[in-house]
Every structure is written in C-alpha cells, then in structure tokens.
Amino acid sequence: MKYLKSIKYRSLLVIGMMIILSVSCKKILDKASTPPSSITPADYLVEESQLGAYAINEYTNILPSHRQVGQFTYGTFGIDAGTDNQIGGGQDNKYAPGLWLVPSGVDGNGAFNWNFSDIYQCNYFFQTVIPRWKAGKIAGNAANIAQYIGEMYFIRAYVYFNKLQAFGDFPIIRSVLPDNASVLTAASKRAPRNEVARFIMSDLDSAALLMQPQFDPAKNRLSRSCAYLLRSRVALFEGTWLKYFKGTAFVPNGTNWPGATKAYNANYQYPTGSLDNESQYFLGEAMASAKLVADAVPLVNNTGTIVSPNNENPYFSMFGALNMTGYSEVLLWRQSISTANTHNVPVYAQLGNDGVGVTRSMVESFVMANGLPIYAPGSGWAGDDYITNQRTNRDGRLNLFLKEPGQKNVLLDFGQGDHETDIEPVPLIYLTTGEQRYTTGYALRKGISYDGAQAKNGGAFTGSITFRAVEAYLNYMEACYEKNGSLDGSATSYWHQIRTRAGVNPDFNITIAATNMTKETLDWGAYSAGQLISPTLFSIRRERRDELMAEGLRNMDLHRWRSMDQMINTPYHFEGFKLWGPMQAWYTPSQITYGATSSSAIVSDPALSPYLRPYEIKNSATSYKGAKWAMAHYLNPIGTENFAITATGGGTGGDYSSSPIYQNPGWSIAGGTAATY
C-alpha cells in the first residue's frame, strides 16, 4: 500500500519538521515552554504557537508563490506556460497525443499527482488538534487557535482542489488511517467529482467560520476573504465542468463514466436530483461566495502611467512591490526578505521572462481603449508590424505590461544588480538558451521592479501575490451569466469597475456587439465542446483572460470550459510576434536563419506564417505540424502501481479488476501507454 502508507508513517517526519520550524522562528521561540530537544509527539500541537507554525509550513509547501514555483524562474507569472496565453521552450506533450503516457509507478509527490502526503499532514493535524481543542487542552488565545485550525481547513481544501482538477473523482479521506491493507484499500474508493467539490466547499465553510476577517494586518496569513474567494473558484470550476462535460464519461452517470464499473458508485444519484441541478447549485454558490469578497474589497487605482520613483501607479507596482500590504485587492501575499525566500522574477521581468513568451493570441485578445476588438471597423488598431503599434490606443493593461524595445527597466540603484538589464533590447529570439531567449518575441513586465538592487541572480525579494480580490469580481460575472443567461446589477457593476480601472470604455456592450466569433479562433476560450460560444460569454471570458494574464489560472479555466476539443482534429499553431515584416530588420540574416530541414535553423519559415512559430522551426520536431489534443487529456492518468497495490493478491498476472480504483476515461491501466479516447 505504498501510495497510502504515508498516511500513517509520515507523522514523525512531520512533527520533526514542525519542531525545527518552531525553534527557527523568533515568535515561536518566545512562546516555547519546553526545550526543543525534549519535545515529543505527545507534547506537540498543544499550544497556540505550535499550531501556527504547523499551518505556516503548509503555506510554504502548498500555496503558490514565486519561490514555491522555483527560485530561478519567472515565478507565478510563468505558470500559464503551455496554454494559448504563454509558451515555454518546448511544446507540452499534452498537445502531442501519443507522447503523454500512463505512469508505471505511483505518480510521485507532485500537487497534481495521485499522492496523499499533503492530505495526511492535514488529517494528522485535525486528528491531533480537534479533540484537544474541544477538551480545552490547547493553550493560548482562543481566537488565534481557531484561526490556525481554520487555516488548516483551507489548506486541505486547496490540496483537494488540486486533486479535483487533475483527476476529477478522488478518494475523500478525513482521518489518519492505520497501516492495514483492507482499510487502506477501502479508502481508495473514488468519490464522484461533484462530491469532492462539495467536500472542498465544506472545508472552506469551516475555514471561513474559524478564520478572522483580517487576522494578519500585513496579509501574510489567510483570512476569511481568502476562504470565500477560493470557495467561489471551486464552485465555478465544478459548475462549469458539469455543464460543458454533460453526457460524457467525464461526469458522474455520463456515457461510459468509469465510476459506474464499480459497485460502490454504480447507483450514484446527484444530491440535487440531476446533473443540471447540480451545475446550477455550484454556480449559485460561486455567485454567493464571490459577492462577499467583491462587495467588500475595492480595486486598486490605475493611473495609466508606467511607474516612476515619484509617480507610483498602484495597479502596476502592486505586482512587483516589496511590501504588498497596502494594496487593497491583495488578499494574501508571500513576503520575501534579502536573506530568505528570494527569487529571480525581477531579473526575468527585465529580460526574456525566463523563456516564457506571450503568444500572439494573448496580445490580440486585448481590445482597443474605445472598447472595440482590433478587427472591428473604426477600431483604430495600428497593426502589428511593430510591438509599439500593438500597444497604441489599446486596453491599458496591454500598454502597461507588454514590453517593447527601448523602454527603461531600471530607474533606481543603477549597477546594484548583477543581472540587471537597464534598457529593453530588441527581442532576443535568436538565443538558444531558454532563460534569456524571447521565445515568441513578446515579453511581459508584470512583476518587474525598477530597483536595480532587485536584479541579483536568485536574490530578489519582491512580494508574491497568492490571492487577488479581482478574481471574485470575475467569478461572479461568469457564474451569473452561466447560471441565468444574463447579467444582474452586481455583475454589470463589477464589469464596469474592471474595465474602468483597465482604461477601457466601460460599456462592455460595445465590445459584445462588435465581436465576430469567427475572428476569435486563436483564443481557445472562444470554444466549448468544439463549438464557438456566444459573443457575450466570450467577452466575459476575454475579460477574465486579460485581467488575470500570467497569474496561473488559464489552464484551469481552459479545462473547465472544455476548450480544446477543436484541436482533436484541427492542429493549432502557437505564434508570436510578426517577425516577417519590418521587425526582421532588427536582426542580421544569421540571427534569423530558417529552413525546416536545416540543422542551423533558428526561426520558423516565413512560408508557414509571417508570425514567429517557436515550435515549428525544424520538421524533425514532433510539434512541427502544430498542437493537437486528445479528449482523455482533460484528466490525468492514474499510475499503474496504484491499481496493483490495491488489487486482491497484488494484481497477480496483471489483473487489476479487483482494485477499487478505476482509471480515467481514455487511459489504460497499463503503464507506458498513451490515451486512446
């Protein structure tokens, strides 16, 4: 039972980690009453500071931040790589059917793998703390104790949401389990995905009840608003997933749903009576939770100017500030100091984005400042012959965050950083190293710090936003339209506020009326289940895409919208800037060598497209003919060993039918095999 054994045997490791943490934090040391060397499991988690230390360790391991993503990366701003928004140095195997294979083992320890170690750490906490709390045996301030317990409910909800996104149906485990084969096997039963979502929302209800509205004025710890925001995200995710995957094997009781092959799920009934009712339930919950945040938290101001030392633009500087406490819509952020949790984000915001390029599709999704799509008659679009043109008279967010050659990247402390790039160069598309190469020709300045001292290799200590309140505005808008087919007064108000802050005509009906869906096909969000959606729904999705650009939510959105079906039969071509136009004069002929059969080719052939196609440079690449999709890829495969260790007799002869686990649609139980769905 390797994949579940950790539920029992990680306890000593976890306790050891918490003790180390508690003696390395001054606040904890001040409150410690027992010498660390004499602390035993029975002595731990018995007073307030220990609960707080345990919870904060889980923040570090689980919640996204620049350092958690990777010290020498573009941090959270690079998470969207591998979508129609941003791409990295190589095409993801998910877009090359036949190359993504079923793991032979148990999938490892990643957040999106079939793994229970993080769930164990949460359950160990609850199993240990809750009885003591109810018995009044936890020493310390009662409100603080409740806060830390609430934080752990939030953490478990977040962990389970990762599993829901990756696998859909998933075992719901609420306690630490004994090292007993029959018990662990029984616990492997997969709950229907909507039940998992309900469990997550229940944990978030507990978190909201126990956590304070603003426990930490600095906003470095979770608050009640964070719980409501995540609850709205989860509910919107599940409500739209059920809606767009209705009738398929990817929802309970859909055609060929694999859960029906197991007796424990064979007669499953939705709590609300039907899939449609269940979807409506989740969408309603998304609205209710989102409204609690959106009505309470104002958006920060956007002056429309690129920040300078004497003229701060709060909306711009919020993403790269050293201290994010004062920005109203930041609900939770990760603080760094010069000696801890440092990262490389400002370095890459100055140069190349760590090889994560912004796509042509992303850039073209932004409307003009007057509210018209770029292709609409009278829009005033200046074209795309130069990057400067793309920014002219556009949505203020594109103007702020899309870089162009000649801009100043450093305004303070010149020469203080060992990796600073004072002036933005022409895009370095000819470099072969990923971290400085401008993969698409387009790069972002989101997360930049104009302080040269922040451009030290791996030594920046700007903050990292974990949750931002504007998402609640967007969640409400979308859930309202998906549920009711129209926008109510709150949704309209939220949309006006977002567009006004962005520097776009707040009358979104102008955008809707001018939207031609046949011209929006580069945007995957224009589709659901292989069909183009309505201009109104698309405009809501576009607003979400543009506001949350490079904030790590695009992949989640595309999956819940079922937005890749159209690629099953028709390849998609990732493109960047218009290299084969006037901008080619920026480069010498040797820097833009092309030829599909040439080993020295650096860029894509102009015969393919006037736009740079980073994955279509050499015809020996599996990505040369474009990106395709397999229906099975909407969910991850479960590793083979998970079936073997839960089958009777260990699956003798490869017969895993006795395992309570079932594989996701289109995937085989055999390791090393590709999807067939």
XYZ file of C-alpha atoms in Angstrom:
677
model
C 0.000 0.000 0.000
C 2.864 2.397 -0.812
C 0.774 5.281 -2.065
C -1.332 5.396 1.120
C 1.178 4.138 3.666
C 2.407 7.672 4.106
C -0.914 8.391 5.781
C 0.437 6.535 8.810
C 4.193 6.739 8.689
C 4.884 10.379 7.905
C 3.807 11.534 11.364
C 7.268 11.551 12.953
C 8.722 13.327 9.925
C 6.027 15.983 10.042
C 6.414 16.511 13.774
C 10.158 16.814 13.346
C 9.670 19.424 10.645
C 7.305 21.415 12.834
C 9.708 21.350 15.782
C 12.518 22.615 13.578
C 10.242 25.368 12.289
C 9.113 26.305 15.771
C 12.664 26.797 17.026
C 13.723 28.797 13.971
C 11.042 31.474 14.322
C 11.538 34.161 16.974
C 7.836 34.441 17.740
C 7.650 30.725 18.343
C 10.779 30.730 20.493
C 9.349 33.482 22.629
C 6.364 31.270 23.445
C 8.105 27.908 23.738
C 7.880 26.455 27.218
C 9.693 23.171 26.591
C 13.296 22.738 25.380
C 13.142 21.582 21.717
C 15.269 18.540 22.418
C 12.675 17.194 24.837
C 9.580 17.764 22.696
C 7.799 14.518 21.884
C 4.733 13.866 19.698
C 2.584 13.945 22.835
C 3.948 17.410 23.685
C 3.473 18.873 20.243
C 0.417 20.722 18.916
C -0.652 21.580 22.438
C -0.309 25.353 22.320
C -1.145 28.216 20.019
C 2.287 28.931 18.512
C 2.787 25.289 17.524
C -0.499 25.276 15.638
C 0.521 28.471 13.874
C 3.915 27.041 12.942
C 2.376 23.850 11.580
C -0.029 25.829 9.399
C 2.562 28.259 8.066
C 4.749 25.354 6.992
C 1.866 24.150 4.837
C 1.607 27.600 3.231
C 5.189 27.157 2.079
C 4.661 23.662 0.705
C 1.287 24.104 -0.954
C 0.210 27.658 -1.789
C 1.741 29.107 -4.961
C 4.454 31.748 -4.662
C 7.475 32.725 -6.716
C 9.814 30.638 -4.588
C 7.441 27.657 -4.471
C 7.283 27.618 -8.277
C 11.071 27.804 -8.464
C 13.730 30.234 -7.293
C 15.341 30.649 -10.711
C 12.168 31.022 -12.767
C 9.630 33.685 -13.735
C 7.725 32.537 -10.648
C 3.939 32.541 -10.636
C 3.980 34.676 -13.780
C 5.226 31.677 -15.750
C 2.660 29.105 -14.583
C 0.471 29.727 -17.650
C 3.216 28.466 -19.976
C 1.766 25.682 -22.101
C -1.530 27.417 -22.843
C -2.722 29.780 -25.559
C -1.517 32.640 -23.322
C 2.141 31.793 -22.867
C 4.555 29.144 -24.090
C 7.945 27.972 -22.928
C 10.935 26.449 -24.630
C 9.268 23.211 -25.732
C 5.740 22.125 -26.521
C 3.998 20.175 -23.750
C 3.394 16.503 -24.509
C -0.257 17.068 -23.673
C -0.502 18.670 -27.099
C 1.067 15.722 -28.872
C -1.293 12.738 -28.491
C 0.719 9.575 -28.117
C 3.511 11.142 -26.073
C 1.747 11.611 -22.730
C 1.845 8.149 -21.154
C 0.336 6.360 -18.162
C 2.946 6.325 -15.348
C 4.147 2.851 -14.427
C 4.632 3.796 -10.789
C 2.520 5.709 -8.263
C 2.978 9.171 -9.833
C 5.400 10.759 -7.355
C 4.721 13.552 -4.885
C 3.524 16.456 -7.041
C 0.459 18.524 -6.229
C -1.366 17.132 -9.252
C -0.339 13.507 -8.750
C -2.176 10.570 -7.171
C -0.488 11.181 -3.848
C -1.754 11.643 -0.294
C 1.171 13.038 1.692
C -0.215 16.584 1.908
C -3.653 15.222 2.779
C -2.044 13.175 5.527
C -0.356 16.233 7.027
C -3.707 17.999 7.219
C -5.515 14.985 8.658
C -2.790 14.385 11.238
C -3.293 17.951 12.414
C -7.072 17.579 12.697
C -6.923 14.176 14.372
C -4.468 15.512 16.929
C -5.766 19.033 17.486
C -9.562 18.882 17.266
C -10.078 16.556 20.283
C -7.662 18.637 22.348
C -9.353 21.864 21.235
C -12.820 20.589 22.140
C -11.487 19.472 25.510
C -9.908 22.866 26.164
C -6.400 21.420 26.184
C -4.788 23.800 23.678
C -3.012 26.634 25.476
C -3.188 30.169 24.122
C -5.531 32.798 22.746
C -8.839 31.209 21.734
C -9.313 33.350 18.627
C -5.799 32.608 17.423
C -6.242 28.883 17.956
C -9.452 28.964 15.929
C -7.659 30.948 13.207
C -4.914 28.328 12.839
C -7.408 25.468 12.727
C -9.305 27.387 10.064
C -6.102 27.817 8.088
C -5.592 24.069 8.050
C -9.133 23.525 6.744
C -8.265 25.975 3.985
C -5.022 24.132 3.216
C -6.785 20.773 2.966
C -9.367 22.347 0.663
C -6.599 23.724 -1.550
C -4.851 20.357 -1.725
C -8.094 18.624 -2.645
C -8.854 21.224 -5.297
C -5.571 20.353 -6.990
C -6.623 16.704 -6.980
C -10.076 17.575 -8.337
C -8.523 19.430 -11.259
C -6.113 16.620 -12.033
C -8.304 13.547 -11.549
C -11.944 14.516 -11.066
C -13.273 11.642 -8.929
C -10.967 11.175 -5.949
C -10.909 9.411 -2.555
C -12.165 11.592 0.285
C -10.044 10.853 3.353
C -10.850 12.707 6.553
C -8.594 10.962 9.076
C -5.241 9.264 9.556
C -5.583 5.622 8.587
C -3.927 2.589 10.186
C -1.353 0.538 8.314
C -3.890 -2.104 7.422
C -4.265 -3.417 3.884
C -8.034 -3.778 3.941
C -8.568 -0.333 5.480
C -6.237 1.393 3.025
C -7.769 -0.410 0.067
C -11.283 0.554 1.111
C -10.143 4.162 1.470
C -9.048 4.115 -2.189
C -12.628 4.300 -3.423
C -13.086 7.337 -5.633
C -15.881 9.714 -4.695
C -17.728 11.289 -7.672
C -16.116 14.581 -8.620
C -19.045 16.770 -7.543
C -18.913 15.138 -4.097
C -15.220 16.021 -3.926
C -16.117 19.617 -4.801
C -18.775 19.640 -2.080
C -16.226 18.302 0.420
C -13.810 21.085 -0.552
C -16.505 23.708 -0.096
C -17.402 22.242 3.285
C -13.803 22.614 4.407
C -13.845 26.206 3.186
C -17.045 26.824 5.141
C -15.195 25.644 8.239
C -12.227 27.829 7.328
C -14.431 30.901 6.901
C -16.200 30.228 10.197
C -12.969 29.881 12.159
C -10.679 32.398 10.483
C -10.830 36.086 11.252
C -11.756 38.755 8.685
C -8.228 40.140 8.884
C -6.138 38.129 11.316
C -2.858 39.497 9.969
C -2.955 43.196 9.000
C 0.091 42.584 6.794
C -1.938 39.984 4.845
C 0.784 37.343 5.034
C -1.661 34.875 6.581
C -5.002 33.605 5.356
C -8.210 35.447 6.093
C -11.931 34.819 5.782
C -11.940 36.584 2.405
C -9.406 34.083 1.079
C -11.764 31.262 2.023
C -14.684 32.913 0.234
C -12.553 33.595 -2.850
C -11.310 30.018 -3.116
C -14.825 28.735 -2.473
C -16.100 30.787 -5.406
C -13.272 29.437 -7.580
C -14.048 25.832 -6.694
C -17.794 26.255 -7.196
C -17.330 27.988 -10.553
C -14.903 25.284 -11.634
C -17.274 22.447 -10.844
C -20.406 24.198 -12.061
C -18.932 24.901 -15.478
C -17.219 21.493 -15.706
C -20.526 19.706 -15.163
C -22.219 21.954 -17.708
C -19.705 21.538 -20.517
C -18.894 17.857 -19.999
C -22.541 16.863 -19.587
C -23.276 13.457 -21.083
C -19.613 12.435 -21.343
C -17.523 9.952 -19.379
C -16.013 12.902 -17.514
C -19.025 13.448 -15.254
C -20.902 11.066 -12.939
C -23.520 8.999 -14.783
C -22.363 10.286 -18.152
C -21.971 7.865 -21.050
C -19.205 5.366 -20.207
C -18.424 7.053 -16.901
C -15.849 4.632 -15.441
C -17.205 5.098 -11.917
C -20.232 3.024 -12.889
C -17.986 -0.028 -13.297
C -17.519 -0.187 -9.525
C -20.382 -1.340 -7.318
C -19.879 1.472 -4.813
C -20.634 4.113 -7.498
C -22.913 2.112 -9.788
C -26.155 3.606 -8.469
C -24.920 7.109 -7.790
C -27.537 9.875 -7.601
C -26.815 13.595 -7.580
C -27.772 15.317 -4.280
C -29.855 17.817 -6.242
C -31.502 15.140 -8.421
C -29.742 15.758 -11.740
C -26.533 16.985 -13.310
C -28.235 20.189 -14.481
C -29.453 20.940 -10.969
C -26.030 20.175 -9.569
C -24.384 22.565 -12.016
C -26.877 25.267 -11.105
C -26.205 24.660 -7.411
C -22.475 25.187 -7.830
C -22.912 28.281 -9.988
C -25.204 29.788 -7.359
C -22.659 29.056 -4.650
C -19.933 30.649 -6.775
C -22.000 33.823 -7.019
C -22.754 33.940 -3.308
C -19.148 33.432 -2.216
C -17.684 35.782 -4.814
C -20.077 38.578 -3.868
C -18.912 38.507 -0.257
C -15.437 39.425 -1.451
C -16.241 41.713 -4.379
C -18.585 43.905 -2.333
C -16.075 44.235 0.491
C -12.765 44.733 -1.296
C -12.153 47.678 -3.649
C -9.831 47.510 -6.633
C -6.577 49.437 -6.504
C -6.256 52.527 -8.674
C -4.620 52.528 -12.104
C -3.182 55.916 -13.070
C -2.448 54.601 -16.554
C 1.222 55.514 -16.342
C 4.235 53.280 -16.155
C 5.594 53.691 -12.664
C 8.437 56.051 -11.844
C 10.092 56.797 -8.495
C 7.962 59.896 -7.973
C 4.701 58.848 -9.582
C 3.517 55.440 -8.436
C 0.854 53.604 -10.387
C -0.584 51.295 -7.701
C -2.057 48.827 -10.215
C 1.280 48.440 -11.954
C 3.565 48.410 -8.926
C 1.332 46.018 -6.971
C 2.757 43.031 -8.862
C 6.406 43.783 -8.083
C 6.261 45.580 -4.737
C 8.491 44.721 -1.809
C 5.550 45.194 0.548
C 2.060 44.426 -0.796
C 0.160 45.098 2.421
C -1.213 48.461 1.328
C -2.816 47.254 -1.910
C -6.496 46.713 -1.157
C -7.189 43.853 -3.554
C -4.221 41.749 -2.420
C -5.821 39.255 -0.036
C -2.739 37.111 0.603
C 0.859 37.600 -0.441
C 4.151 35.907 0.262
C 6.794 38.151 1.756
C 10.462 37.749 0.988
C 13.478 39.309 2.638
C 17.010 39.696 1.370
C 18.085 36.543 3.204
C 15.058 34.263 2.711
C 12.571 33.239 0.022
C 14.488 35.159 -2.620
C 13.809 34.574 -6.297
C 14.588 35.711 -9.840
C 11.324 37.280 -11.007
C 12.559 40.895 -11.409
C 15.546 39.650 -13.424
C 13.287 37.845 -15.872
C 10.740 40.668 -15.911
C 13.596 42.774 -17.233
C 14.851 40.239 -19.761
C 13.171 37.341 -21.539
C 10.676 36.136 -18.891
C 12.802 33.010 -18.357
C 11.984 31.900 -21.896
C 8.215 32.074 -21.298
C 6.862 34.020 -24.250
C 3.497 35.717 -24.613
C 1.545 34.483 -27.613
C 0.061 36.442 -30.488
C -3.318 35.136 -29.307
C -2.831 36.715 -25.879
C -1.762 40.067 -27.286
C -4.599 40.195 -29.814
C -7.216 39.375 -27.190
C -6.975 42.869 -25.700
C -9.481 45.286 -27.187
C -8.837 48.914 -28.014
C -9.279 51.610 -25.377
C -12.533 52.524 -27.107
C -13.822 49.017 -26.399
C -13.709 47.680 -29.966
C -11.908 44.454 -30.912
C -8.842 45.169 -33.047
C -10.504 43.892 -36.240
C -13.705 45.930 -35.860
C -14.306 48.748 -38.386
C -13.174 52.032 -36.898
C -11.259 50.397 -34.056
C -8.149 52.447 -34.711
C -5.799 49.490 -34.420
C -2.296 50.483 -35.536
C -1.434 46.983 -36.683
C 1.267 44.587 -35.560
C 4.253 45.481 -37.727
C 5.955 46.748 -34.574
C 5.447 45.996 -30.888
C 4.897 49.715 -30.355
C 1.893 49.553 -32.653
C 0.369 46.744 -30.619
C 0.359 48.924 -27.515
C -1.004 52.064 -29.188
C -4.524 53.034 -28.063
C -5.089 49.566 -26.610
C -6.547 48.275 -23.375
C -4.402 49.921 -20.702
C -3.351 46.549 -19.296
C -1.569 45.639 -22.514
C 0.094 49.043 -22.608
C 1.341 48.600 -19.047
C 2.511 45.021 -19.149
C 3.710 44.317 -22.713
C 7.359 45.280 -23.120
C 8.856 46.985 -26.146
C 12.456 47.776 -27.131
C 13.987 50.950 -25.740
C 11.992 51.100 -22.517
C 13.798 51.706 -19.240
C 13.905 48.692 -16.966
C 15.926 50.284 -14.149
C 15.136 53.665 -12.600
C 16.844 53.301 -9.212
C 20.136 51.881 -7.911
C 21.835 51.518 -11.273
C 24.546 48.877 -11.237
C 23.417 47.342 -7.943
C 22.164 44.123 -9.531
C 24.462 41.576 -11.126
C 21.804 40.658 -13.724
C 20.090 43.953 -14.450
C 19.021 44.976 -17.960
C 18.845 48.761 -17.918
C 17.238 49.205 -21.345
C 14.857 46.734 -23.000
C 16.598 45.224 -26.056
C 15.047 44.044 -29.278
C 13.624 40.575 -28.552
C 16.483 38.064 -28.363
C 14.693 35.413 -30.423
C 17.981 34.024 -31.726
C 19.326 32.820 -28.378
C 19.319 29.082 -27.812
C 19.329 29.239 -24.006
C 15.816 29.313 -22.617
C 16.121 31.775 -19.762
C 17.092 34.809 -21.855
C 15.526 33.831 -25.150
C 12.421 35.725 -26.160
C 10.544 32.618 -27.214
C 7.734 34.409 -29.040
C 9.202 37.886 -29.404
C 6.639 39.192 -26.919
C 7.548 39.543 -23.245
C 5.872 40.924 -20.119
C 6.955 43.355 -17.467
C 4.451 42.005 -14.939
C 6.353 41.612 -11.688
C 9.151 43.986 -12.626
C 10.921 46.116 -10.042
C 12.604 49.252 -11.303
C 15.097 48.968 -8.447
C 18.369 47.636 -9.835
C 19.138 46.071 -6.462
C 16.349 43.562 -7.129
C 18.142 42.296 -10.253
C 20.504 39.996 -8.411
C 20.609 36.426 -9.641
C 18.281 34.499 -7.342
C 18.414 37.372 -4.878
C 15.284 39.415 -5.461
C 12.894 39.819 -2.547
C 9.810 41.368 -4.071
C 6.471 40.034 -2.845
C 4.396 37.337 -4.494
C 0.610 37.613 -4.768
C -1.261 34.436 -3.866
C -4.879 35.652 -3.950
C -6.244 38.831 -5.540
C -9.793 40.075 -4.970
C -10.457 40.993 -8.604
C -10.883 37.282 -9.263
C -14.069 37.411 -7.171
C -15.462 40.131 -9.465
C -14.723 37.928 -12.476
C -16.048 34.765 -10.833
C -19.353 36.451 -10.067
C -19.744 37.825 -13.595
C -19.152 34.464 -15.214
C -21.206 32.405 -12.752
C -24.105 34.828 -13.063
C -24.198 34.577 -16.851
C -23.648 30.803 -16.894
C -26.444 30.279 -14.367
C -29.019 32.798 -15.550
C -28.124 33.607 -19.149
C -27.939 37.301 -18.270
C -26.026 39.735 -16.087
C -27.578 41.225 -12.976
C -26.808 44.615 -11.473
C -23.865 43.353 -9.422
C -22.247 41.618 -12.398
C -22.673 44.740 -14.515
C -21.164 46.913 -11.793
C -18.175 44.623 -11.338
C -17.514 44.561 -15.075
C -17.721 48.347 -15.310
C -15.249 48.689 -12.431
C -12.748 46.312 -14.004
C -12.874 47.979 -17.418
C -12.721 51.480 -15.971
C -9.649 50.529 -13.961
C -8.105 48.999 -17.098
C -8.562 52.193 -19.082
C -11.158 50.683 -21.413
C -14.579 52.049 -22.331
C -16.735 50.635 -19.502
C -19.653 49.986 -21.867
C -18.985 46.294 -22.497
C -21.992 46.099 -24.824
C -19.918 47.963 -27.418
C -17.406 45.134 -27.303
C -20.062 42.432 -27.451
C -21.832 43.996 -30.433
C -18.577 44.278 -32.409
C -17.295 40.772 -31.599
C -17.098 38.392 -34.564
C -16.534 34.894 -33.208
C -15.064 33.639 -36.496
C -12.185 36.079 -35.916
C -11.531 34.902 -32.354
C -10.390 31.358 -33.124
C -6.829 31.875 -31.852
C -8.363 32.129 -28.375
C -9.123 28.649 -27.002
C -11.670 30.216 -24.677
C -13.788 31.019 -27.731
C -14.774 27.332 -27.740
C -16.620 24.901 -25.539
C -17.045 21.278 -26.619
C -15.660 22.155 -30.049
C -18.235 24.878 -30.768
C -17.820 28.651 -30.796
C -19.666 30.275 -27.910
C -21.780 33.445 -27.857
C -20.133 36.889 -28.089
C -21.410 37.786 -24.618
C -19.967 34.730 -22.894
C -16.765 35.102 -24.879
C -16.431 38.736 -23.806
C -16.770 37.664 -20.170
C -14.083 35.021 -20.686
C -11.868 37.519 -22.514
C -12.119 39.982 -19.638
C -11.014 37.237 -17.276
C -8.163 36.246 -19.559
C -6.822 39.776 -19.902
C -7.145 40.789 -16.262
C -5.548 37.570 -14.978
C -2.848 37.364 -17.657
C 0.208 35.490 -16.340
C -1.375 34.770 -12.953
C -1.575 30.992 -13.258
C -5.301 30.342 -13.757
C -5.534 29.898 -17.535
C -5.008 26.133 -17.657
C -7.709 25.614 -15.027
C -10.135 27.792 -16.994
C -9.498 26.089 -20.333
C -10.129 22.664 -18.821
C -13.374 23.563 -17.087
C -14.653 25.239 -20.248
C -13.769 22.177 -22.322
C -11.906 24.484 -24.668
C -9.559 22.131 -26.532
C -11.955 19.786 -28.369
C -11.480 21.709 -31.618
C -7.812 20.656 -31.587
C -8.642 16.954 -31.704
C -8.883 17.092 -35.493
C -7.507 20.539 -36.352
C -3.943 21.414 -35.274
C -3.327 24.707 -33.503
C -0.242 26.753 -34.278
C 1.352 28.691 -31.434
C 2.527 32.046 -32.764
C 4.421 35.055 -31.503
C 5.182 38.453 -32.972
C 5.207 39.359 -36.666
C 8.836 38.582 -37.371
C 8.451 38.515 -41.150
C 7.575 42.151 -41.562
C 9.503 45.348 -40.773
C 10.807 43.867 -37.496
C 13.033 41.411 -39.356
C 15.328 44.409 -39.955
C 16.198 44.255 -36.246
C 18.257 41.136 -36.905
C 21.168 40.056 -39.055
C 20.492 37.256 -41.557
C 22.483 34.809 -39.427
C 20.268 35.545 -36.411
C 17.075 34.586 -38.239
C 18.205 31.603 -40.273
C 15.330 29.369 -41.282
C 14.704 26.127 -43.135
C 12.718 23.176 -41.866
C 15.370 20.655 -42.875
C 18.336 22.724 -41.736
C 20.113 21.863 -38.509
C 21.089 25.524 -38.163
C 17.567 26.902 -38.383
C 16.796 29.409 -35.625
C 13.329 30.703 -36.512
C 10.313 29.441 -38.421
C 9.977 29.700 -42.194
C 8.047 32.761 -43.445
C 6.250 30.417 -45.846
C 4.436 28.957 -42.811
C 3.325 32.302 -41.422
C 4.533 35.891 -41.136
C 4.354 35.299 -37.377
C 7.113 33.508 -35.473
C 6.175 29.892 -34.726
C 8.597 28.786 -32.000
C 7.606 25.106 -32.145
C 7.732 24.830 -35.928
C 11.356 25.608 -36.727
C 12.630 22.149 -37.716
C 10.478 19.453 -39.239
C 12.150 16.833 -37.058
C 10.247 18.214 -34.044
C 7.058 16.432 -33.020
C 5.479 19.875 -32.698
C 6.260 20.891 -36.285
C 2.761 20.218 -37.599
C 1.052 22.022 -34.742
C -0.556 21.209 -31.418
C -3.328 18.619 -31.170
C -5.477 17.309 -28.355
C -6.893 14.036 -27.103
C -10.156 14.019 -25.182
C -8.582 11.913 -22.428
C -6.101 14.710 -21.726
C -8.693 16.714 -19.821
C -7.851 14.466 -16.847
C -4.563 12.926 -15.708
C -3.964 9.185 -15.916
C -3.504 7.251 -12.677
C -0.224 5.357 -12.344
C -0.297 1.580 -12.792
C 1.169 0.676 -9.423
C -1.807 2.264 -7.665
C -4.018 -0.450 -9.162
C -1.535 -3.221 -8.410
C -1.178 -2.444 -4.715
C -4.934 -2.198 -4.155
C -5.912 -5.306 -6.147
C -6.526 -8.653 -4.489
C -3.264 -10.550 -4.341
C -1.398 -7.545 -5.685
C -2.914 -7.922 -9.132
C -1.368 -11.289 -9.933
C -0.858 -11.674 -13.656
C -1.709 -8.046 -14.254
C -5.358 -8.465 -13.296
C -6.260 -5.260 -11.507
C -10.018 -5.577 -11.833
C -10.399 -6.201 -8.105
C -8.906 -2.797 -7.263
C -11.483 -0.278 -6.076
C -9.714 2.338 -8.205
C -10.832 2.921 -11.781
C -8.806 4.625 -14.486
C -9.825 7.936 -16.029
C -11.599 7.971 -19.418
C -9.445 7.075 -22.385
C -6.461 5.898 -20.357
C -5.299 2.316 -19.962
C -4.221 0.724 -16.693
C -1.039 -0.461 -18.420
C 1.979 1.728 -17.709
C 3.706 3.401 -20.641
C 0.594 3.513 -22.828
C -0.933 6.561 -24.496
C -4.527 7.752 -24.375
C -6.996 6.151 -26.756
C -10.125 8.241 -26.105
